[in-house]
Tab-separated table of C-alpha atoms in Angstrom:
chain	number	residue	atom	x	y	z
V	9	UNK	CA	7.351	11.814	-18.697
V	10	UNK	CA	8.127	10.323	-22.291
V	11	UNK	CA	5.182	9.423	-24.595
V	12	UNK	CA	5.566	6.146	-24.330
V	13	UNK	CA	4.613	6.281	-20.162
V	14	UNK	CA	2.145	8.657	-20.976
V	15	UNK	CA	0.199	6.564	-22.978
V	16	UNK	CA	0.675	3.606	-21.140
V	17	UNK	CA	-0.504	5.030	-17.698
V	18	UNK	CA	-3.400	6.219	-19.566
V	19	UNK	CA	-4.421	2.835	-20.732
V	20	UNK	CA	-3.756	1.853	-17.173
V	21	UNK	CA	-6.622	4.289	-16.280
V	22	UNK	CA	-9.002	3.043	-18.454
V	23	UNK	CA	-8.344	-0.233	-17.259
V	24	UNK	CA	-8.742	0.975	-13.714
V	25	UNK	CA	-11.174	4.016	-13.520
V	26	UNK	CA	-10.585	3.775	-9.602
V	27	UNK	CA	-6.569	4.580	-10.405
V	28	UNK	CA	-8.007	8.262	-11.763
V	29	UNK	CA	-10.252	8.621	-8.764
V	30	UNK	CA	-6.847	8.248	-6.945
V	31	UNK	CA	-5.244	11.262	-8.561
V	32	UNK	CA	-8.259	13.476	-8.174
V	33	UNK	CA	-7.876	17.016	-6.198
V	34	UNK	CA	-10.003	15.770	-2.733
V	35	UNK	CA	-10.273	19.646	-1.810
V	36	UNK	CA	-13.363	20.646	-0.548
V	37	UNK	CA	-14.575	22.982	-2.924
V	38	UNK	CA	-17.912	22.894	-5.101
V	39	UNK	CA	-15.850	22.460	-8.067
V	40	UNK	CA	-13.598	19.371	-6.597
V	41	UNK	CA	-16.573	17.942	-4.769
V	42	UNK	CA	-18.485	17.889	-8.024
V	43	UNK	CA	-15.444	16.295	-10.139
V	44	UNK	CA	-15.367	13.382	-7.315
V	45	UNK	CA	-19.215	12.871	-7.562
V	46	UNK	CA	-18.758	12.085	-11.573
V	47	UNK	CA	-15.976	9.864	-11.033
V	48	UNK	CA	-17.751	7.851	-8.394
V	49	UNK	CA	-20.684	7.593	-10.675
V	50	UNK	CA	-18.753	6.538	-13.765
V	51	UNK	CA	-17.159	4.024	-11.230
V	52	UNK	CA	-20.094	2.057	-9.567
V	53	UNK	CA	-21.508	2.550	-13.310
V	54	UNK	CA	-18.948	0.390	-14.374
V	55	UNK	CA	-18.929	-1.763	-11.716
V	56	UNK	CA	-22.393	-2.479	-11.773
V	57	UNK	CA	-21.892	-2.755	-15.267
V	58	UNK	CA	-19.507	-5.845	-15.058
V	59	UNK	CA	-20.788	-7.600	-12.569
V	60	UNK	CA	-24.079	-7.656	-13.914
V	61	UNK	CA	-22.769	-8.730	-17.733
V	62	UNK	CA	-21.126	-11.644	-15.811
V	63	UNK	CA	-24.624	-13.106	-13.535
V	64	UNK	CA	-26.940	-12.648	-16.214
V	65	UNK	CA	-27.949	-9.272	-14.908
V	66	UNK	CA	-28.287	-9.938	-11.567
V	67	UNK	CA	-25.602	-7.023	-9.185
V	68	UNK	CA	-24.009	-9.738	-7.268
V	69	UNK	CA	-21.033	-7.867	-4.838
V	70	UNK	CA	-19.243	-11.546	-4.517
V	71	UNK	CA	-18.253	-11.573	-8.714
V	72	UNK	CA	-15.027	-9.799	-9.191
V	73	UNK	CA	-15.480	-6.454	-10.441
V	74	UNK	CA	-13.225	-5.786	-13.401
V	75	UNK	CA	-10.299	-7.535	-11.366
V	76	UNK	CA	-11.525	-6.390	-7.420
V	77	UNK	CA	-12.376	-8.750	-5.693
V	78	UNK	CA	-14.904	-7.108	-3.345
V	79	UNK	CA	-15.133	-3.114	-2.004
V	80	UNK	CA	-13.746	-3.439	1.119
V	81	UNK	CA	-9.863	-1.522	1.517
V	82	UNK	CA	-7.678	-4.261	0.881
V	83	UNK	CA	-10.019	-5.776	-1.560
V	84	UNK	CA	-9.546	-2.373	-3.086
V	85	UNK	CA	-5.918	-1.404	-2.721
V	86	UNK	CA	-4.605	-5.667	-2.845
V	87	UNK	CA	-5.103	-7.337	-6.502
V	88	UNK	CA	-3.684	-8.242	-9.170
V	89	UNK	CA	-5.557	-5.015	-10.932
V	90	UNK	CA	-3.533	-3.094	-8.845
V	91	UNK	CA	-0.165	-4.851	-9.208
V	92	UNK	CA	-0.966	-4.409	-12.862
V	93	UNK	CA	-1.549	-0.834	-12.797
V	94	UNK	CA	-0.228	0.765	-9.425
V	95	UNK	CA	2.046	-1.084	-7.423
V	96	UNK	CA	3.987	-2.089	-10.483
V	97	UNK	CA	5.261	1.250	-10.759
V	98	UNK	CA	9.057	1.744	-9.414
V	99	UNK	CA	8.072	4.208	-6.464
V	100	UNK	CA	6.319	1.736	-5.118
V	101	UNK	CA	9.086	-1.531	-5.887
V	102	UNK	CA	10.757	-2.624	-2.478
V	103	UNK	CA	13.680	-4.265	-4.278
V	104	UNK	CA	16.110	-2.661	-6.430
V	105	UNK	CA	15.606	-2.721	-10.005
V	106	UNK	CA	19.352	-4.015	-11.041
V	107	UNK	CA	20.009	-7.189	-8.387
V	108	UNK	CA	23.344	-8.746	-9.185
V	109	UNK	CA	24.466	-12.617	-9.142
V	110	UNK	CA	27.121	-15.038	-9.877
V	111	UNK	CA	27.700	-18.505	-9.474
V	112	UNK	CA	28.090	-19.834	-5.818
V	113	UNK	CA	31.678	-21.020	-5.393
V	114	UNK	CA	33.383	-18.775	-8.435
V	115	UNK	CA	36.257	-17.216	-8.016
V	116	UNK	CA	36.797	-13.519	-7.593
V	117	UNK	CA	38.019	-12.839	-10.602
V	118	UNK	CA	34.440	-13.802	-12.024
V	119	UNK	CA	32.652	-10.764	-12.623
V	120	UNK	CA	28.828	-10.263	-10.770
V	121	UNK	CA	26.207	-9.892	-13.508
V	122	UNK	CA	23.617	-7.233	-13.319
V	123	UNK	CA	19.830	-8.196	-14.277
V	124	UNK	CA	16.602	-6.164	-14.983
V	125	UNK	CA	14.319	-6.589	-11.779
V	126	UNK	CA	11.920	-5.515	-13.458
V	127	UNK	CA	11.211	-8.104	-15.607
V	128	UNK	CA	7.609	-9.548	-14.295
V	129	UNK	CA	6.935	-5.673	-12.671
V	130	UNK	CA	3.911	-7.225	-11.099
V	131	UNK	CA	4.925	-10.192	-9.132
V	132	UNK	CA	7.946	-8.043	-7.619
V	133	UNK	CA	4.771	-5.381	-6.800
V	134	UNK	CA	3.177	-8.440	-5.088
V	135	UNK	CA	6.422	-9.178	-3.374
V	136	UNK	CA	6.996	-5.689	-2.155
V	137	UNK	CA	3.918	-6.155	0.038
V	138	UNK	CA	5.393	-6.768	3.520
V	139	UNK	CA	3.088	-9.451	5.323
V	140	UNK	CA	3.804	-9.496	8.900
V	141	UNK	CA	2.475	-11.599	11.899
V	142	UNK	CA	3.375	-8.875	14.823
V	143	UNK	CA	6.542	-11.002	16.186
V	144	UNK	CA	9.648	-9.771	16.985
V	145	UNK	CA	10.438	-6.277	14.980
V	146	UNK	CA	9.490	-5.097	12.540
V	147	UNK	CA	12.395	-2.967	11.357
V	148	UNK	CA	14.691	-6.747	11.903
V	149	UNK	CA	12.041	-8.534	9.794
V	150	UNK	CA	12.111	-6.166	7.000
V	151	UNK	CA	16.063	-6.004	7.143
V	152	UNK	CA	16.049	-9.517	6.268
V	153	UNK	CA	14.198	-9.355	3.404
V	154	UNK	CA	17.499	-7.637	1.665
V	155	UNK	CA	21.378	-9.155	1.340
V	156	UNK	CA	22.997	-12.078	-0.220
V	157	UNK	CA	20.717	-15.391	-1.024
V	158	UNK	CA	21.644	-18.446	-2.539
V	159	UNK	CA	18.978	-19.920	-5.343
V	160	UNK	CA	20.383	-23.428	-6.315
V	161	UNK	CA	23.501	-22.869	-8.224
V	162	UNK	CA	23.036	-18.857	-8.330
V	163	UNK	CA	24.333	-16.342	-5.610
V	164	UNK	CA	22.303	-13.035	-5.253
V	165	UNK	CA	22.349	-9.630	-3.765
V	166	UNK	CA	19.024	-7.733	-3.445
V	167	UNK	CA	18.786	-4.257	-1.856
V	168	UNK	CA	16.334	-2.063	-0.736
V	169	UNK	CA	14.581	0.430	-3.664
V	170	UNK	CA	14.105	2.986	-1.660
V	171	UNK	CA	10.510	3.526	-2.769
V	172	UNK	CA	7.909	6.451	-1.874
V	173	UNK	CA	5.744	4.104	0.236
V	174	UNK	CA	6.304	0.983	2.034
V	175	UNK	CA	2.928	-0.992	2.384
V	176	UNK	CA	2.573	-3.464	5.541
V	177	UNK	CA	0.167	-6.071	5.628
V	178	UNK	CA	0.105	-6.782	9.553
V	179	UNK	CA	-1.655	-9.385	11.276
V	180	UNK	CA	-2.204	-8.142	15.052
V	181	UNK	CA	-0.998	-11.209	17.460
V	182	UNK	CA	-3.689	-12.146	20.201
V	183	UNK	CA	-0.630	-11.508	22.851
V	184	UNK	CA	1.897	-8.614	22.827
V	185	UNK	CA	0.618	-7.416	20.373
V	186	UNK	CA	2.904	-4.067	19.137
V	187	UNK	CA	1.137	-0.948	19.098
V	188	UNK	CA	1.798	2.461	17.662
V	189	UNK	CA	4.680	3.870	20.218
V	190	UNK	CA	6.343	0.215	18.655
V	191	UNK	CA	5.143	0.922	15.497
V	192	UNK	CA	5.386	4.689	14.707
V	193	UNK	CA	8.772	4.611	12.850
V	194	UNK	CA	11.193	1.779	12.020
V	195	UNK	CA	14.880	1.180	11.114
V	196	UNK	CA	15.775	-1.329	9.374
V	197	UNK	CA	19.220	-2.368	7.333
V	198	UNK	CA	18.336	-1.758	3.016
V	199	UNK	CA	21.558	-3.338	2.442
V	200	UNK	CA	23.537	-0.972	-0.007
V	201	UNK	CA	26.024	-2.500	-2.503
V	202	UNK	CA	29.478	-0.556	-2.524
V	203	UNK	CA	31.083	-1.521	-6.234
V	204	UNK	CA	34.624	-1.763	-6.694
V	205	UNK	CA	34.869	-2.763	-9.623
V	206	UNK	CA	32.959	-5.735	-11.814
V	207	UNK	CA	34.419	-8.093	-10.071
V	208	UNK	CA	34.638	-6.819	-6.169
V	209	UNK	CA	31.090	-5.946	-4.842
V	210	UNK	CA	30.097	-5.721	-1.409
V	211	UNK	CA	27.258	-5.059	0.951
V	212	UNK	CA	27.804	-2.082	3.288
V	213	UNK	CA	27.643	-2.043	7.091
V	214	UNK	CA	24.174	-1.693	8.892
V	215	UNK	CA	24.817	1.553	9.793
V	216	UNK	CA	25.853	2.994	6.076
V	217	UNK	CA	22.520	0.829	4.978
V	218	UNK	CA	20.061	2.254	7.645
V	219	UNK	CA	16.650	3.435	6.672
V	220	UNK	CA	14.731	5.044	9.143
V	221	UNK	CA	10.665	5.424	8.069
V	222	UNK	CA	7.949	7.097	9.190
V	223	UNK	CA	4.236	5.596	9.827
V	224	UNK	CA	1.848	8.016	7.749
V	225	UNK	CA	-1.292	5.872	7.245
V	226	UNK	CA	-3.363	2.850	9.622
V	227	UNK	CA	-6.055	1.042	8.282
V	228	UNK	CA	-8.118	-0.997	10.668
V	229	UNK	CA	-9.643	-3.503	8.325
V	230	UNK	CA	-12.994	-4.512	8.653
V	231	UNK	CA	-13.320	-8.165	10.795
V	232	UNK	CA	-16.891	-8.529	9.213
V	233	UNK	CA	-18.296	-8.341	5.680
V	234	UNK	CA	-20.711	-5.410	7.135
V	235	UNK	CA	-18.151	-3.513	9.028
V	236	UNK	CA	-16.187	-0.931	8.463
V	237	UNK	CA	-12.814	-0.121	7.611
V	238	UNK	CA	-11.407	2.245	9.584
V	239	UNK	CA	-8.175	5.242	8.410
V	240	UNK	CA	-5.875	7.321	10.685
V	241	UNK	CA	-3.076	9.489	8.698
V	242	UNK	CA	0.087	10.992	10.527
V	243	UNK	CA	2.458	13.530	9.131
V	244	UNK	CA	5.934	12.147	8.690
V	245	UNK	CA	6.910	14.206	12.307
V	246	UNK	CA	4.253	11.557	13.922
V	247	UNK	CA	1.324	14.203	13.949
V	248	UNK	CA	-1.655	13.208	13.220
V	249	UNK	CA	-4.162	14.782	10.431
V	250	UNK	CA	-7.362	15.272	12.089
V	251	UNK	CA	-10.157	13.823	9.446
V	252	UNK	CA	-12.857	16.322	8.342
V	253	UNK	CA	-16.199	16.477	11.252
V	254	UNK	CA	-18.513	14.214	9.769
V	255	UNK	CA	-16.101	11.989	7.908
V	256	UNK	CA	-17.370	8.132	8.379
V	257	UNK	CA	-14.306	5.980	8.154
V	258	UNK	CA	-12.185	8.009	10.839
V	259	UNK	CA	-12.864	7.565	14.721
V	260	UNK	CA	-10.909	7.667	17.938
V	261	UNK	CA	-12.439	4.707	19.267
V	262	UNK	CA	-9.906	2.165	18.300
V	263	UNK	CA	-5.999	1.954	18.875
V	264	UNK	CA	-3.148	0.017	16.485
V	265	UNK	CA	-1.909	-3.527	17.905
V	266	UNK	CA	-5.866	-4.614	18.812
V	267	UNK	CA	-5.406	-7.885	19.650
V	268	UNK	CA	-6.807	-10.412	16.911
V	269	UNK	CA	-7.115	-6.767	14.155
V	270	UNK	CA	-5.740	-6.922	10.901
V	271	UNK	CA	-4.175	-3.285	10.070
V	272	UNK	CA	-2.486	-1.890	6.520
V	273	UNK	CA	0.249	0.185	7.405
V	274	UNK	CA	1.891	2.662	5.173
V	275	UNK	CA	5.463	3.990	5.722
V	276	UNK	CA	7.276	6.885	4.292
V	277	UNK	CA	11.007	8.216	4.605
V	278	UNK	CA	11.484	9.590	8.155
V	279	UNK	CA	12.833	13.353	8.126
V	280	UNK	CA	16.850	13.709	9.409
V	281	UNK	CA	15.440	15.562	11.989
V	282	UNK	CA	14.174	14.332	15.417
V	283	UNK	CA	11.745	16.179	16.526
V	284	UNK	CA	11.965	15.463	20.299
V	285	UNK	CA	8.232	15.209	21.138
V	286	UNK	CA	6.302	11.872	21.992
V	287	UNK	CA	3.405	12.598	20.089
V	288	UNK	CA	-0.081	10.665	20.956
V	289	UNK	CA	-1.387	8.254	18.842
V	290	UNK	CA	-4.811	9.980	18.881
V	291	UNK	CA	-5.898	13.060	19.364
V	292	UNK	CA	-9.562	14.639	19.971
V	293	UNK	CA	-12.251	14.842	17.144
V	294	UNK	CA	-13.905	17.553	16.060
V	295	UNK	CA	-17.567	17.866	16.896
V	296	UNK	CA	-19.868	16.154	13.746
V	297	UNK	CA	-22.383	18.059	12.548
V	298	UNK	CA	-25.857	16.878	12.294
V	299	UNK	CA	-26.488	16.499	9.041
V	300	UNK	CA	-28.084	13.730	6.910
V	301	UNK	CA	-25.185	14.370	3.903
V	302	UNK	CA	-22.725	13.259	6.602
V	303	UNK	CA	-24.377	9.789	6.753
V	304	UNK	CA	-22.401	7.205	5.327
V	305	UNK	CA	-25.932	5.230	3.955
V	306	UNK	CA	-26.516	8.075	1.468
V	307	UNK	CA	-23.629	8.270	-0.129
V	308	UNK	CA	-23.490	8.462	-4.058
V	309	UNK	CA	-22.714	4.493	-4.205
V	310	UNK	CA	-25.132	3.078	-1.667
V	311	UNK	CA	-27.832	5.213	-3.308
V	312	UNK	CA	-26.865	3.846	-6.520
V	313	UNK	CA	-26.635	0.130	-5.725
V	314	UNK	CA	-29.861	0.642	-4.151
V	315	UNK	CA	-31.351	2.264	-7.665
V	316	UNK	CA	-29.794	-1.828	-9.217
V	317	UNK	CA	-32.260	-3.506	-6.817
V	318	UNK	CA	-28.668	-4.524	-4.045
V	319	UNK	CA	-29.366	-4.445	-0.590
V	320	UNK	CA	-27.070	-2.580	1.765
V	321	UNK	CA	-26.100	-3.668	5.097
V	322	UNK	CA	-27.815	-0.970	7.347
């Protein structure tokens, strides 16, 4: 990493303290567990911080938090804070960077030009958000998002970026609603370019294009300002990573494709290999202590919001 993006993505941090938290080593040790606590303090600290200095001292949870506009998950992981800071980066851009163009109607011996994609980073994060309403599939919807499009006088070619993660914002349908054996891995057509030369350019055939991806992370999203949102991770084979005992936000209660649910789902590059076994969706949690640490109430930032006179939802 030059010096350049080093300093930048540290500015980015500063901007976003919850960007740090993200890069944090979440292993369960004294040392680790301690590290987290301090960031989560200096977090709601700042939080509280803003929010306050904007109502006249009074913690109101509605005023945008330096850019967030509230703490539930997609309040969280969807803003322009984000975009600014995260999303913007290029292994997380859907498109690829260099899209070429030329005038509709000129002649093939009129070379394509090559532009920076990059140009307004954050709106093309915002755009690499995949907001989908459940019909048809998935894997067809995405494909179209890529090929040749015609803007006015200008004729384009966008391709897929092949980026770590591929976020999906998807909007459970009230009937036929796809579930996880739908949902579990896609394919969809990223549209590569094959270059003759600067004048002869042209998109590949489906199957040289193909992208196969993996579902890694569901989030049920909360349906009510008091509920709560809800994670289930998968390894890229399509096994899934038990949460810890005691760990809130994780339950077997609830299935993908609920009817009516609004779910985040995160997709990674499939491996080559198939591994041949239909995997369940869920598998059994492990017995939960009884502890009061393990109660979600206590935690480091209800206790503090309760310390700057907020009520939590019980």
């Amino acid at each position: 990493m030059n010096c350049r993006k080093r300093d930048e993505f540290k500015q980015e941090e500063t901007t976003n303290p919850l960007l740090r938290f993200m890069w944090s080593d979440f292993r369960p040790t004294e040392d680790c567990i301690s590290a987290q606590d301090e960031m989560k303090e200096k977090i709601v600290a700042q939080f509280i911080a803003d929010v306050s200095s904007r109502n006249y001292g009074i913690v109101d949870l509605s005023f945008a938090a330096f850019g967030i506009p509230d703490l539930s998950f997609v309040g969280v992981a969807e803003n322009r804070l984000m975009y600014q800071t995260l999303w913007k980066r290029e292994p997380f851009q859907l498109y690829c960077r260099y899209p070429i163009s030329r005038p509709i109607g000129a002649s093939e011996e009129v070379g394509w030009n090559v532009a920076d994609g990059r140009t307004y980073p954050v709106e093309t994060a915002e755009k690499s958000l995949v907001t989908w309403d459940g019909r048809g599939d998935l894997g067809v919807y995405i494909s179209n998002f890529f090929g040749v499009f015609d803007y006015r006088y200008t004729r384009c070619i966008w391709s897929f970026s092949n980026p770590a993660i591929v976020r999906v914002s998807y909007d459970a349908p009230q009937d036929d609603a796809p579930g996880y054996q739908a949902l579990k891995s896609i394919t969809f057509d990223g549209k590569r370019i094959r270059r003759h030369d600067d004048n002869h350019i042209e998109v590949t055939p489906p199957e040289e294009g193909r992208i196969k991806l993996a579902l890694i992370v569901v989030v049920r999203l909360r349906s009510l300002p008091w509920d709560m949102d809800l994670i289930r991770r998968y390894g890229v084979g399509g096994n899934e990573i038990v949460a810890p005992a005691g760990f809130p936000y994780s339950r077997n209660d609830w299935r993908l494709g609920e009817p009516g649910r609004c779910y985040m789902l995160y997709y990674a590059r499939a491996p080559k290999y198939d591994m041949g076994v239909d995997l369940p969706e869920v598998l059994p949690s492990p017995a939960v202590p009884e502890s009061p640490d393990d109660d979600p109430k206590t935690s480091i930032i209800a206790n503090k919001l309760r310390r700057n006179g907020r009520r939590v939802a019980e």
